[in-house]
Amino acid sequence: MIKLTPPMGWNSWNTFGSEIDEKLIMETADVMAESGLLECGYDYLVIDDCWSLRKRDENYKLVPDPEKFPHGMKYVADYVHSKGLKFGMYSCDGYKTCAGFPSSYQYEFIDAETFASWGVDYLKYDNCYKPVTVPGKLLYHKMGLALENCGRDIMFSACNWGVENVQEWIKETGAHLWRSTGDIHDNWESIKDLTHQQIALQPYNGLGCFNDMDMLVVGMNGKGNVGFGGCTYDEYRTHFALWCLLNSPLMIGCDIRIMTPETKAILMNKELIAINQDPAGRQPCMLMGSKDGPKEQTYVWYKHLEGGDLAIGLFNMSDNPSYPWVGFEQLGVDHTSGKDLKIRDVMNHRDLGIYHDMFSTGLEPHCCKVFRCTLVPADGNYNISFING
Ligand code: GLA
């Protein structure tokens, strides 16, 4: 059974591009298992593009590049599984993958069976060199069907970058997640862009098929395949919190063998991860912000969690301080409810006390706050409404 909450794991593309091999994958598996990442929920290790030879074999099967993967993929998958992890691979719906390797168009069923025979648990399915006359919907449908008939549970990660109105039809294809954006880059502009593009797409986000805002760039620090400039740690914190609150898959893209303490603290924030992995999987609701506004807005989203808590995220995407406020009436907790909110800061792991009717707070540029709020009986004891710190 494939889990319904957003997948978490690591993907080779952001840092390594075509520079992948068996040693990297096995070392990464070791670190995932031993660093605490697996314990936090990061359990899929995914090899992206550039793993195969440029030609299929005489039976039309894909062949792992023997220089990169001398023992073949089953060997790598077995090793990954031996660490308690799941194993993911990559293909594409066109004539070639984005990097020009053989792709699955008209080989969907053969390839799904090959992946199953190697022990693959996750397939990222890209959209390059797609035949122009065939609708993407049909191609994703076909691979979805091939995967469901291959004899193994394989999570289907659709990656068509948000084109062809994919949000309207992707759930029909059996996909468990769908890329709702173009490719991420390791800089603040890209974080702002991808977030802005998500605003209109939240109605399509939800349990079993989540909007994929692309792999994380946390901890890349400007290095690697998509490392165009890098972000500050404040920006990485905001990026991670956004991806958590907006239910995006959390696929790490940095070299986890050299994570700094700051990177580890961001990626292993279990309270934020719990908001991402909330079993109800409800889409976030926007309280402040607009798809027609600039990318440099302050956004406030909240999410109604299983059991009745609320997660509230306040994100300052601009270059100036901002002072957002949240009226509890907008959350459905007005005076008729007889409730106040007990608020916990999940970025800093601090209880802030009880608030009545509303709160306001300050946000530094590019920074965010995320609160987990529990409804408690209103008994007249509460804090003043400004949240410091
Ligand atoms: C596309 C995808 C990326 C990555 C590359 C590989 O650009 O969107 O995530 O998989 O292809 O070539």
PDB file of N, CA, C and O in Angstrom, residues 7 122 125 140 155-171 173-181 197-198 200-206 208-214 247-249:
ATOM      1  N   PRO A   7       5.273  12.315  -0.137  1.00  0.00           N
ATOM      2  CA  PRO A   7       6.514  11.547   0.007  1.00  0.00           C
ATOM      3  C   PRO A   7       7.649  12.423   0.530  1.00  0.00           C
ATOM      4  O   PRO A   7       7.681  13.624   0.285  1.00  0.00           O
ATOM      5  N   TYR A 122       9.342   3.842  -6.554  1.00  0.00           N
ATOM      6  CA  TYR A 122       8.933   5.233  -6.833  1.00  0.00           C
ATOM      7  C   TYR A 122       9.420   5.550  -8.229  1.00  0.00           C
ATOM      8  O   TYR A 122      10.574   5.271  -8.565  1.00  0.00           O
ATOM      9  N   TYR A 125       8.352  10.746 -13.341  1.00  0.00           N
ATOM     10  CA  TYR A 125       8.065  10.610 -14.775  1.00  0.00           C
ATOM     11  C   TYR A 125       7.977  11.993 -15.406  1.00  0.00           C
ATOM     12  O   TYR A 125       7.022  12.737 -15.216  1.00  0.00           O
ATOM     13  N   TYR A 140       0.496  10.090 -19.375  1.00  0.00           N
ATOM     14  CA  TYR A 140       0.567   9.842 -17.925  1.00  0.00           C
ATOM     15  C   TYR A 140      -0.407   8.741 -17.520  1.00  0.00           C
ATOM     16  O   TYR A 140      -0.113   7.918 -16.662  1.00  0.00           O
ATOM     17  N   MET A 155       5.210   4.199  -6.294  1.00  0.00           N
ATOM     18  CA  MET A 155       4.644   5.552  -6.210  1.00  0.00           C
ATOM     19  C   MET A 155       4.903   6.271  -7.527  1.00  0.00           C
ATOM     20  O   MET A 155       6.003   6.209  -8.073  1.00  0.00           O
ATOM     21  N   PHE A 156       3.882   6.962  -8.051  1.00  0.00           N
ATOM     22  CA  PHE A 156       3.962   7.571  -9.381  1.00  0.00           C
ATOM     23  C   PHE A 156       4.062   9.087  -9.218  1.00  0.00           C
ATOM     24  O   PHE A 156       3.106   9.750  -8.824  1.00  0.00           O
ATOM     25  N   SER A 157       5.251   9.598  -9.531  1.00  0.00           N
ATOM     26  CA  SER A 157       5.545  11.018  -9.355  1.00  0.00           C
ATOM     27  C   SER A 157       5.537  11.695 -10.724  1.00  0.00           C
ATOM     28  O   SER A 157       6.488  11.590 -11.493  1.00  0.00           O
ATOM     29  N   ALA A 158       4.420  12.354 -11.056  1.00  0.00           N
ATOM     30  CA  ALA A 158       4.281  12.989 -12.365  1.00  0.00           C
ATOM     31  C   ALA A 158       5.030  14.319 -12.372  1.00  0.00           C
ATOM     32  O   ALA A 158       4.964  15.080 -11.425  1.00  0.00           O
ATOM     33  N   CYS A 159       5.751  14.568 -13.483  1.00  0.00           N
ATOM     34  CA  CYS A 159       6.593  15.773 -13.528  1.00  0.00           C
ATOM     35  C   CYS A 159       6.435  16.464 -14.875  1.00  0.00           C
ATOM     36  O   CYS A 159       7.292  16.342 -15.742  1.00  0.00           O
ATOM     37  N   ASN A 160       5.267  17.121 -15.088  1.00  0.00           N
ATOM     38  CA  ASN A 160       5.116  17.824 -16.374  1.00  0.00           C
ATOM     39  C   ASN A 160       5.172  19.341 -16.176  1.00  0.00           C
ATOM     40  O   ASN A 160       4.732  20.089 -17.043  1.00  0.00           O
ATOM     41  N   TRP A 161       5.689  19.770 -15.037  1.00  0.00           N
ATOM     42  CA  TRP A 161       5.992  21.186 -14.752  1.00  0.00           C
ATOM     43  C   TRP A 161       4.758  22.092 -14.710  1.00  0.00           C
ATOM     44  O   TRP A 161       4.866  23.309 -14.886  1.00  0.00           O
ATOM     45  N   GLY A 162       3.575  21.516 -14.563  1.00  0.00           N
ATOM     46  CA  GLY A 162       2.373  22.345 -14.454  1.00  0.00           C
ATOM     47  C   GLY A 162       1.758  22.760 -15.781  1.00  0.00           C
ATOM     48  O   GLY A 162       0.864  23.614 -15.810  1.00  0.00           O
ATOM     49  N   VAL A 163       2.192  22.148 -16.907  1.00  0.00           N
ATOM     50  CA  VAL A 163       1.641  22.560 -18.215  1.00  0.00           C
ATOM     51  C   VAL A 163       0.403  21.723 -18.576  1.00  0.00           C
ATOM     52  O   VAL A 163       0.049  20.772 -17.877  1.00  0.00           O
ATOM     53  N   GLU A 164      -0.226  22.073 -19.686  1.00  0.00           N
ATOM     54  CA  GLU A 164      -1.408  21.363 -20.225  1.00  0.00           C
ATOM     55  C   GLU A 164      -2.536  21.232 -19.204  1.00  0.00           C
ATOM     56  O   GLU A 164      -3.224  20.196 -19.167  1.00  0.00           O
ATOM     57  N   ASN A 165      -2.698  22.264 -18.336  1.00  0.00           N
ATOM     58  CA  ASN A 165      -3.759  22.204 -17.314  1.00  0.00           C
ATOM     59  C   ASN A 165      -3.738  20.911 -16.531  1.00  0.00           C
ATOM     60  O   ASN A 165      -4.785  20.323 -16.226  1.00  0.00           O
ATOM     61  N   VAL A 166      -2.546  20.476 -16.187  1.00  0.00           N
ATOM     62  CA  VAL A 166      -2.376  19.158 -15.571  1.00  0.00           C
ATOM     63  C   VAL A 166      -3.210  18.996 -14.313  1.00  0.00           C
ATOM     64  O   VAL A 166      -3.671  17.891 -14.000  1.00  0.00           O
ATOM     65  N   GLN A 167      -3.435  20.103 -13.586  1.00  0.00           N
ATOM     66  CA  GLN A 167      -4.198  19.983 -12.336  1.00  0.00           C
ATOM     67  C   GLN A 167      -5.604  19.451 -12.563  1.00  0.00           C
ATOM     68  O   GLN A 167      -6.200  18.838 -11.687  1.00  0.00           O
ATOM     69  N   GLU A 168      -6.122  19.664 -13.798  1.00  0.00           N
ATOM     70  CA  GLU A 168      -7.494  19.243 -14.102  1.00  0.00           C
ATOM     71  C   GLU A 168      -7.617  17.720 -14.282  1.00  0.00           C
ATOM     72  O   GLU A 168      -8.687  17.163 -14.103  1.00  0.00           O
ATOM     73  N   TRP A 169      -6.490  17.080 -14.703  1.00  0.00           N
ATOM     74  CA  TRP A 169      -6.633  15.665 -15.057  1.00  0.00           C
ATOM     75  C   TRP A 169      -5.656  14.713 -14.366  1.00  0.00           C
ATOM     76  O   TRP A 169      -5.800  13.494 -14.477  1.00  0.00           O
ATOM     77  N   ILE A 170      -4.704  15.245 -13.625  1.00  0.00           N
ATOM     78  CA  ILE A 170      -3.634  14.357 -13.165  1.00  0.00           C
ATOM     79  C   ILE A 170      -4.122  13.265 -12.212  1.00  0.00           C
ATOM     80  O   ILE A 170      -3.636  12.136 -12.227  1.00  0.00           O
ATOM     81  N   LYS A 171      -5.134  13.592 -11.390  1.00  0.00           N
ATOM     82  CA  LYS A 171      -5.598  12.572 -10.435  1.00  0.00           C
ATOM     83  C   LYS A 171      -6.199  11.363 -11.154  1.00  0.00           C
ATOM     84  O   LYS A 171      -6.171  10.253 -10.638  1.00  0.00           O
ATOM     85  N   THR A 173      -4.974   9.840 -13.546  1.00  0.00           N
ATOM     86  CA  THR A 173      -3.948   8.957 -14.104  1.00  0.00           C
ATOM     87  C   THR A 173      -3.354   8.002 -13.077  1.00  0.00           C
ATOM     88  O   THR A 173      -2.566   7.134 -13.431  1.00  0.00           O
ATOM     89  N   GLY A 174      -3.703   8.191 -11.808  1.00  0.00           N
ATOM     90  CA  GLY A 174      -3.120   7.340 -10.773  1.00  0.00           C
ATOM     91  C   GLY A 174      -1.866   7.936 -10.154  1.00  0.00           C
ATOM     92  O   GLY A 174      -1.225   7.308  -9.315  1.00  0.00           O
ATOM     93  N   ALA A 175      -1.493   9.169 -10.544  1.00  0.00           N
ATOM     94  CA  ALA A 175      -0.306   9.803  -9.959  1.00  0.00           C
ATOM     95  C   ALA A 175      -0.540  10.107  -8.479  1.00  0.00           C
ATOM     96  O   ALA A 175      -1.664  10.432  -8.081  1.00  0.00           O
ATOM     97  N   HIS A 176       0.516   9.986  -7.698  1.00  0.00           N
ATOM     98  CA  HIS A 176       0.435  10.273  -6.263  1.00  0.00           C
ATOM     99  C   HIS A 176       0.925  11.680  -5.935  1.00  0.00           C
ATOM    100  O   HIS A 176       0.765  12.149  -4.808  1.00  0.00           O
ATOM    101  N   LEU A 177       1.607  12.296  -6.879  1.00  0.00           N
ATOM    102  CA  LEU A 177       2.062  13.675  -6.722  1.00  0.00           C
ATOM    103  C   LEU A 177       2.291  14.219  -8.123  1.00  0.00           C
ATOM    104  O   LEU A 177       2.511  13.451  -9.052  1.00  0.00           O
ATOM    105  N   TRP A 178       2.197  15.527  -8.241  1.00  0.00           N
ATOM    106  CA  TRP A 178       2.354  16.125  -9.581  1.00  0.00           C
ATOM    107  C   TRP A 178       3.100  17.436  -9.465  1.00  0.00           C
ATOM    108  O   TRP A 178       2.796  18.269  -8.632  1.00  0.00           O
ATOM    109  N   ARG A 179       4.113  17.583 -10.330  1.00  0.00           N
ATOM    110  CA  ARG A 179       4.908  18.812 -10.319  1.00  0.00           C
ATOM    111  C   ARG A 179       4.040  19.969 -10.805  1.00  0.00           C
ATOM    112  O   ARG A 179       3.528  19.962 -11.916  1.00  0.00           O
ATOM    113  N   SER A 180       3.860  20.932  -9.918  1.00  0.00           N
ATOM    114  CA  SER A 180       2.973  22.047 -10.222  1.00  0.00           C
ATOM    115  C   SER A 180       3.760  23.290 -10.622  1.00  0.00           C
ATOM    116  O   SER A 180       3.202  24.373 -10.735  1.00  0.00           O
ATOM    117  N   THR A 181       5.056  23.128 -10.846  1.00  0.00           N
ATOM    118  CA  THR A 181       5.925  24.278 -11.151  1.00  0.00           C
ATOM    119  C   THR A 181       6.996  23.868 -12.156  1.00  0.00           C
ATOM    120  O   THR A 181       7.229  22.683 -12.379  1.00  0.00           O
ATOM    121  N   GLN A 197       3.367  30.850  -7.787  1.00  0.00           N
ATOM    122  CA  GLN A 197       2.624  29.999  -8.743  1.00  0.00           C
ATOM    123  C   GLN A 197       1.651  29.040  -8.049  1.00  0.00           C
ATOM    124  O   GLN A 197       0.757  28.490  -8.673  1.00  0.00           O
ATOM    125  N   GLN A 198       1.884  28.801  -6.754  1.00  0.00           N
ATOM    126  CA  GLN A 198       1.055  27.828  -6.044  1.00  0.00           C
ATOM    127  C   GLN A 198      -0.293  28.355  -5.599  1.00  0.00           C
ATOM    128  O   GLN A 198      -1.190  27.580  -5.289  1.00  0.00           O
ATOM    129  N   ALA A 200      -2.912  29.812  -6.832  1.00  0.00           N
ATOM    130  CA  ALA A 200      -4.146  29.431  -7.523  1.00  0.00           C
ATOM    131  C   ALA A 200      -4.338  27.919  -7.563  1.00  0.00           C
ATOM    132  O   ALA A 200      -5.420  27.436  -7.913  1.00  0.00           O
ATOM    133  N   LEU A 201      -3.299  27.174  -7.215  1.00  0.00           N
ATOM    134  CA  LEU A 201      -3.373  25.721  -7.394  1.00  0.00           C
ATOM    135  C   LEU A 201      -3.754  24.958  -6.124  1.00  0.00           C
ATOM    136  O   LEU A 201      -3.870  23.734  -6.139  1.00  0.00           O
ATOM    137  N   GLN A 202      -3.951  25.700  -5.021  1.00  0.00           N
ATOM    138  CA  GLN A 202      -4.244  24.995  -3.763  1.00  0.00           C
ATOM    139  C   GLN A 202      -5.525  24.160  -3.791  1.00  0.00           C
ATOM    140  O   GLN A 202      -5.573  23.110  -3.147  1.00  0.00           O
ATOM    141  N   PRO A 203      -6.580  24.580  -4.521  1.00  0.00           N
ATOM    142  CA  PRO A 203      -7.772  23.730  -4.535  1.00  0.00           C
ATOM    143  C   PRO A 203      -7.516  22.318  -5.067  1.00  0.00           C
ATOM    144  O   PRO A 203      -8.301  21.405  -4.820  1.00  0.00           O
ATOM    145  N   TYR A 204      -6.402  22.142  -5.797  1.00  0.00           N
ATOM    146  CA  TYR A 204      -6.119  20.820  -6.379  1.00  0.00           C
ATOM    147  C   TYR A 204      -5.235  19.966  -5.478  1.00  0.00           C
ATOM    148  O   TYR A 204      -4.925  18.828  -5.790  1.00  0.00           O
ATOM    149  N   ASN A 205      -4.761  20.566  -4.379  1.00  0.00           N
ATOM    150  CA  ASN A 205      -3.795  19.921  -3.493  1.00  0.00           C
ATOM    151  C   ASN A 205      -4.551  19.052  -2.495  1.00  0.00           C
ATOM    152  O   ASN A 205      -5.522  19.501  -1.922  1.00  0.00           O
ATOM    153  N   GLY A 206      -4.090  17.845  -2.265  1.00  0.00           N
ATOM    154  CA  GLY A 206      -4.794  17.072  -1.248  1.00  0.00           C
ATOM    155  C   GLY A 206      -4.351  15.636  -1.149  1.00  0.00           C
ATOM    156  O   GLY A 206      -3.490  15.167  -1.903  1.00  0.00           O
ATOM    157  N   GLY A 208      -3.328  11.995  -1.140  1.00  0.00           N
ATOM    158  CA  GLY A 208      -3.155  10.990  -2.185  1.00  0.00           C
ATOM    159  C   GLY A 208      -2.590  11.543  -3.477  1.00  0.00           C
ATOM    160  O   GLY A 208      -2.065  10.795  -4.289  1.00  0.00           O
ATOM    161  N   CYS A 209      -2.675  12.851  -3.723  1.00  0.00           N
ATOM    162  CA  CYS A 209      -2.087  13.429  -4.939  1.00  0.00           C
ATOM    163  C   CYS A 209      -1.759  14.894  -4.667  1.00  0.00           C
ATOM    164  O   CYS A 209      -2.592  15.776  -4.865  1.00  0.00           O
ATOM    165  N   PHE A 210      -0.535  15.107  -4.211  1.00  0.00           N
ATOM    166  CA  PHE A 210      -0.153  16.434  -3.738  1.00  0.00           C
ATOM    167  C   PHE A 210       0.545  17.261  -4.807  1.00  0.00           C
ATOM    168  O   PHE A 210       1.247  16.721  -5.662  1.00  0.00           O
ATOM    169  N   ASN A 211       0.398  18.582  -4.686  1.00  0.00           N
ATOM    170  CA  ASN A 211       1.137  19.517  -5.537  1.00  0.00           C
ATOM    171  C   ASN A 211       2.616  19.429  -5.166  1.00  0.00           C
ATOM    172  O   ASN A 211       2.978  19.670  -4.011  1.00  0.00           O
ATOM    173  N   ASP A 212       3.442  19.134  -6.144  1.00  0.00           N
ATOM    174  CA  ASP A 212       4.882  18.991  -5.916  1.00  0.00           C
ATOM    175  C   ASP A 212       5.548  20.299  -6.335  1.00  0.00           C
ATOM    176  O   ASP A 212       5.562  20.650  -7.513  1.00  0.00           O
ATOM    177  N   MET A 213       6.092  21.020  -5.356  1.00  0.00           N
ATOM    178  CA  MET A 213       6.725  22.317  -5.650  1.00  0.00           C
ATOM    179  C   MET A 213       8.193  22.142  -6.039  1.00  0.00           C
ATOM    180  O   MET A 213       8.938  23.116  -6.075  1.00  0.00           O
ATOM    181  N   ASP A 214       8.604  20.952  -6.308  1.00  0.00           N
ATOM    182  CA  ASP A 214       9.947  20.553  -6.734  1.00  0.00           C
ATOM    183  C   ASP A 214      10.844  20.255  -5.529  1.00  0.00           C
ATOM    184  O   ASP A 214      10.522  20.593  -4.400  1.00  0.00           O
ATOM    185  N   ASN A 247       1.925  21.372   1.841  1.00  0.00           N
ATOM    186  CA  ASN A 247       1.786  19.929   1.538  1.00  0.00           C
ATOM    187  C   ASN A 247       2.678  19.456   0.406  1.00  0.00           C
ATOM    188  O   ASN A 247       2.350  18.473  -0.273  1.00  0.00           O
ATOM    189  N   SER A 248       3.782  20.155   0.134  1.00  0.00           N
ATOM    190  CA  SER A 248       4.633  19.660  -0.954  1.00  0.00           C
ATOM    191  C   SER A 248       5.394  18.427  -0.496  1.00  0.00           C
ATOM    192  O   SER A 248       5.745  18.317   0.678  1.00  0.00           O
ATOM    193  N   PRO A 249       5.683  17.497  -1.421  1.00  0.00           N
ATOM    194  CA  PRO A 249       6.648  16.461  -1.103  1.00  0.00           C
ATOM    195  C   PRO A 249       7.941  17.107  -0.592  1.00  0.00           C
ATOM    196  O   PRO A 249       8.283  18.214  -1.014  1.00  0.00           O
TER     197      PRO A 249
END
